[in-house]
């Protein structure tokens, strides 16, 4: 592994791969801005994740469950919180974990969920 990494650095391939990843993340963050324009989300423009604040009426568990049933994996914020700190209900979304088309489809599903209310029959799934 070290020899491969050394060759990549010496040949310039490592820098090309870093630049490719920067460009891919920039494109995905543009997609986030298109699909979630009025929603409250946070994240670094070069980051691998965004945080979406959930609208009133949603709990993290409900949103995660509803998204999962539609084929989209999001993470609740609670496991990422330190101690007993108070936080707004939010979910973490990976910006780089799937293909571009799958990511766009997932954002569409997330956007639809954010503008709807939880379905009572799905709350405990």
PDB file of C-alpha atoms in Angstrom:
ATOM      1  CA  UNK A   1       0.000   0.000   0.000  1.00  0.00           C
ATOM      2  CA  UNK A   2       2.767   2.425   0.896  1.00  0.00           C
ATOM      3  CA  UNK A   3       4.580   1.747  -2.375  1.00  0.00           C
ATOM      4  CA  UNK A   4       1.410   2.312  -4.394  1.00  0.00           C
ATOM      5  CA  UNK A   5       0.710   5.556  -2.557  1.00  0.00           C
ATOM      6  CA  UNK A   6       4.291   6.682  -3.091  1.00  0.00           C
ATOM      7  CA  UNK A   7       4.045   6.018  -6.827  1.00  0.00           C
ATOM      8  CA  UNK A   8       0.747   7.894  -7.017  1.00  0.00           C
ATOM      9  CA  UNK A   9       2.291  10.921  -5.302  1.00  0.00           C
ATOM     10  CA  UNK A  10       5.413  10.859  -7.460  1.00  0.00           C
ATOM     11  CA  UNK A  11       3.455  10.447 -10.701  1.00  0.00           C
ATOM     12  CA  UNK A  12       0.907  13.147  -9.845  1.00  0.00           C
ATOM     13  CA  UNK A  13      -1.991  10.675  -9.846  1.00  0.00           C
ATOM     14  CA  UNK A  14      -2.749  11.365  -6.175  1.00  0.00           C
ATOM     15  CA  UNK A  15      -3.258  15.068  -6.923  1.00  0.00           C
ATOM     16  CA  UNK A  16      -5.450  14.219  -9.929  1.00  0.00           C
ATOM     17  CA  UNK A  17      -7.620  11.977  -7.745  1.00  0.00           C
ATOM     18  CA  UNK A  18      -7.958  14.683  -5.092  1.00  0.00           C
ATOM     19  CA  UNK A  19      -8.982  17.199  -7.756  1.00  0.00           C
ATOM     20  CA  UNK A  20     -11.504  14.723  -9.196  1.00  0.00           C
ATOM     21  CA  UNK A  21     -13.047  14.241  -5.743  1.00  0.00           C
ATOM     22  CA  UNK A  22     -13.226  18.006  -5.142  1.00  0.00           C
ATOM     23  CA  UNK A  23     -15.042  18.485  -8.448  1.00  0.00           C
ATOM     24  CA  UNK A  24     -17.431  15.604  -7.756  1.00  0.00           C
ATOM     25  CA  UNK A  25     -18.301  17.022  -4.320  1.00  0.00           C
ATOM     26  CA  UNK A  26     -18.842  20.487  -5.797  1.00  0.00           C
ATOM     27  CA  UNK A  27     -21.310  19.031  -8.321  1.00  0.00           C
ATOM     28  CA  UNK A  28     -23.141  17.095  -5.619  1.00  0.00           C
ATOM     29  CA  UNK A  29     -23.443  20.153  -3.391  1.00  0.00           C
ATOM     30  CA  UNK A  30     -24.916  22.048  -6.364  1.00  0.00           C
ATOM     31  CA  UNK A  31     -27.451  19.242  -6.659  1.00  0.00           C
ATOM     32  CA  UNK A  32     -28.296  19.592  -2.949  1.00  0.00           C
ATOM     33  CA  UNK A  33     -28.957  23.313  -3.475  1.00  0.00           C
ATOM     34  CA  UNK A  34     -31.250  22.513  -6.433  1.00  0.00           C
ATOM     35  CA  UNK A  35     -33.276  19.783  -4.699  1.00  0.00           C
ATOM     36  CA  UNK A  36     -33.458  21.318  -1.233  1.00  0.00           C
ATOM     37  CA  UNK A  37     -33.580  25.076  -1.943  1.00  0.00           C
ATOM     38  CA  UNK A  38     -35.980  26.110   0.801  1.00  0.00           C
ATOM     39  CA  UNK A  39     -34.939  23.534   3.366  1.00  0.00           C
ATOM     40  CA  UNK A  40     -32.632  24.124   6.244  1.00  0.00           C
ATOM     41  CA  UNK A  41     -29.417  22.220   5.711  1.00  0.00           C
ATOM     42  CA  UNK A  42     -25.842  22.737   6.789  1.00  0.00           C
ATOM     43  CA  UNK A  43     -22.540  21.498   5.483  1.00  0.00           C
ATOM     44  CA  UNK A  44     -19.196  22.495   4.104  1.00  0.00           C
ATOM     45  CA  UNK A  45     -19.220  23.012   0.322  1.00  0.00           C
ATOM     46  CA  UNK A  46     -16.382  20.450   0.136  1.00  0.00           C
ATOM     47  CA  UNK A  47     -17.736  18.160   2.847  1.00  0.00           C
ATOM     48  CA  UNK A  48     -18.794  14.556   2.567  1.00  0.00           C
ATOM     49  CA  UNK A  49     -22.020  15.082   4.552  1.00  0.00           C
ATOM     50  CA  UNK A  50     -24.831  17.569   5.021  1.00  0.00           C
ATOM     51  CA  UNK A  51     -27.132  17.997   7.994  1.00  0.00           C
ATOM     52  CA  UNK A  52     -30.814  18.565   7.350  1.00  0.00           C
ATOM     53  CA  UNK A  53     -32.922  20.118  10.109  1.00  0.00           C
ATOM     54  CA  UNK A  54     -36.266  18.369  10.230  1.00  0.00           C
ATOM     55  CA  UNK A  55     -39.481  20.364  10.033  1.00  0.00           C
ATOM     56  CA  UNK A  56     -41.901  20.421  12.922  1.00  0.00           C
ATOM     57  CA  UNK A  57     -43.839  17.180  13.220  1.00  0.00           C
ATOM     58  CA  UNK A  58     -40.939  14.883  12.382  1.00  0.00           C
ATOM     59  CA  UNK A  59     -38.726  13.039  14.839  1.00  0.00           C
ATOM     60  CA  UNK A  60     -35.365  11.698  13.751  1.00  0.00           C
ATOM     61  CA  UNK A  61     -36.546   8.095  14.170  1.00  0.00           C
ATOM     62  CA  UNK A  62     -39.657   8.715  12.077  1.00  0.00           C
ATOM     63  CA  UNK A  63     -37.746  10.401   9.284  1.00  0.00           C
ATOM     64  CA  UNK A  64     -35.038   7.722   9.204  1.00  0.00           C
ATOM     65  CA  UNK A  65     -37.725   5.010   9.081  1.00  0.00           C
ATOM     66  CA  UNK A  66     -39.714   6.700   6.312  1.00  0.00           C
ATOM     67  CA  UNK A  67     -36.587   7.322   4.238  1.00  0.00           C
ATOM     68  CA  UNK A  68     -35.393   3.738   4.712  1.00  0.00           C
ATOM     69  CA  UNK A  69     -38.749   2.374   3.525  1.00  0.00           C
ATOM     70  CA  UNK A  70     -38.233   4.385   0.332  1.00  0.00           C
ATOM     71  CA  UNK A  71     -34.708   3.037  -0.194  1.00  0.00           C
ATOM     72  CA  UNK A  72     -32.791   6.020   1.186  1.00  0.00           C
ATOM     73  CA  UNK A  73     -30.384   5.709   4.108  1.00  0.00           C
ATOM     74  CA  UNK A  74     -29.989   8.757   6.336  1.00  0.00           C
ATOM     75  CA  UNK A  75     -28.544   8.858   9.848  1.00  0.00           C
ATOM     76  CA  UNK A  76     -30.117  10.465  12.906  1.00  0.00           C
ATOM     77  CA  UNK A  77     -27.981  13.129  14.578  1.00  0.00           C
ATOM     78  CA  UNK A  78     -28.136  11.656  18.079  1.00  0.00           C
ATOM     79  CA  UNK A  79     -25.206   9.192  17.679  1.00  0.00           C
ATOM     80  CA  UNK A  80     -22.987  12.100  16.617  1.00  0.00           C
ATOM     81  CA  UNK A  81     -23.810  14.283  19.636  1.00  0.00           C
ATOM     82  CA  UNK A  82     -21.469  14.543  22.602  1.00  0.00           C
ATOM     83  CA  UNK A  83     -22.859  14.117  26.103  1.00  0.00           C
ATOM     84  CA  UNK A  84     -26.348  15.321  26.898  1.00  0.00           C
ATOM     85  CA  UNK A  85     -26.227  18.334  24.584  1.00  0.00           C
ATOM     86  CA  UNK A  86     -29.537  19.640  23.278  1.00  0.00           C
ATOM     87  CA  UNK A  87     -29.974  19.666  19.522  1.00  0.00           C
ATOM     88  CA  UNK A  88     -32.594  20.255  16.906  1.00  0.00           C
ATOM     89  CA  UNK A  89     -33.973  17.166  15.200  1.00  0.00           C
ATOM     90  CA  UNK A  90     -31.834  16.588  12.162  1.00  0.00           C
ATOM     91  CA  UNK A  91     -30.442  13.868   9.938  1.00  0.00           C
ATOM     92  CA  UNK A  92     -27.063  13.377   8.319  1.00  0.00           C
ATOM     93  CA  UNK A  93     -26.889  12.676   4.592  1.00  0.00           C
ATOM     94  CA  UNK A  94     -23.784  11.389   2.852  1.00  0.00           C
ATOM     95  CA  UNK A  95     -22.989  13.445  -0.231  1.00  0.00           C
ATOM     96  CA  UNK A  96     -20.629  10.916  -1.779  1.00  0.00           C
ATOM     97  CA  UNK A  97     -21.889   7.455  -0.886  1.00  0.00           C
ATOM     98  CA  UNK A  98     -23.677   6.479  -4.089  1.00  0.00           C
ATOM     99  CA  UNK A  99     -23.725   7.103  -7.805  1.00  0.00           C
ATOM    100  CA  UNK A 100     -24.690  10.578  -8.983  1.00  0.00           C
ATOM    101  CA  UNK A 101     -28.062   9.365 -10.291  1.00  0.00           C
ATOM    102  CA  UNK A 102     -28.840   7.453  -7.085  1.00  0.00           C
ATOM    103  CA  UNK A 103     -27.880  10.524  -5.059  1.00  0.00           C
ATOM    104  CA  UNK A 104     -30.214  12.721  -7.134  1.00  0.00           C
ATOM    105  CA  UNK A 105     -33.042  10.223  -6.665  1.00  0.00           C
ATOM    106  CA  UNK A 106     -32.382  10.090  -2.929  1.00  0.00           C
ATOM    107  CA  UNK A 107     -32.495  13.884  -2.680  1.00  0.00           C
ATOM    108  CA  UNK A 108     -35.826  13.844  -4.485  1.00  0.00           C
ATOM    109  CA  UNK A 109     -37.207  11.391  -1.937  1.00  0.00           C
ATOM    110  CA  UNK A 110     -35.793  13.405   0.971  1.00  0.00           C
ATOM    111  CA  UNK A 111     -37.275  16.614  -0.444  1.00  0.00           C
ATOM    112  CA  UNK A 112     -40.687  14.964  -0.745  1.00  0.00           C
ATOM    113  CA  UNK A 113     -40.507  13.679   2.822  1.00  0.00           C
ATOM    114  CA  UNK A 114     -39.563  17.126   4.133  1.00  0.00           C
ATOM    115  CA  UNK A 115     -42.730  18.609   2.639  1.00  0.00           C
ATOM    116  CA  UNK A 116     -45.007  15.882   3.990  1.00  0.00           C
ATOM    117  CA  UNK A 117     -46.102  14.615   7.385  1.00  0.00           C
ATOM    118  CA  UNK A 118     -45.183  11.260   8.878  1.00  0.00           C
ATOM    119  CA  UNK A 119     -47.602   8.477   8.025  1.00  0.00           C
ATOM    120  CA  UNK A 120     -48.902   7.058  11.315  1.00  0.00           C
ATOM    121  CA  UNK A 121     -48.885   3.466  10.072  1.00  0.00           C
ATOM    122  CA  UNK A 122     -45.128   3.673   9.405  1.00  0.00           C
ATOM    123  CA  UNK A 123     -43.980   5.250  12.647  1.00  0.00           C
ATOM    124  CA  UNK A 124     -42.870   2.076  14.367  1.00  0.00           C
ATOM    125  CA  UNK A 125     -41.335   0.217  11.393  1.00  0.00           C
TER     126      UNK A 125
END
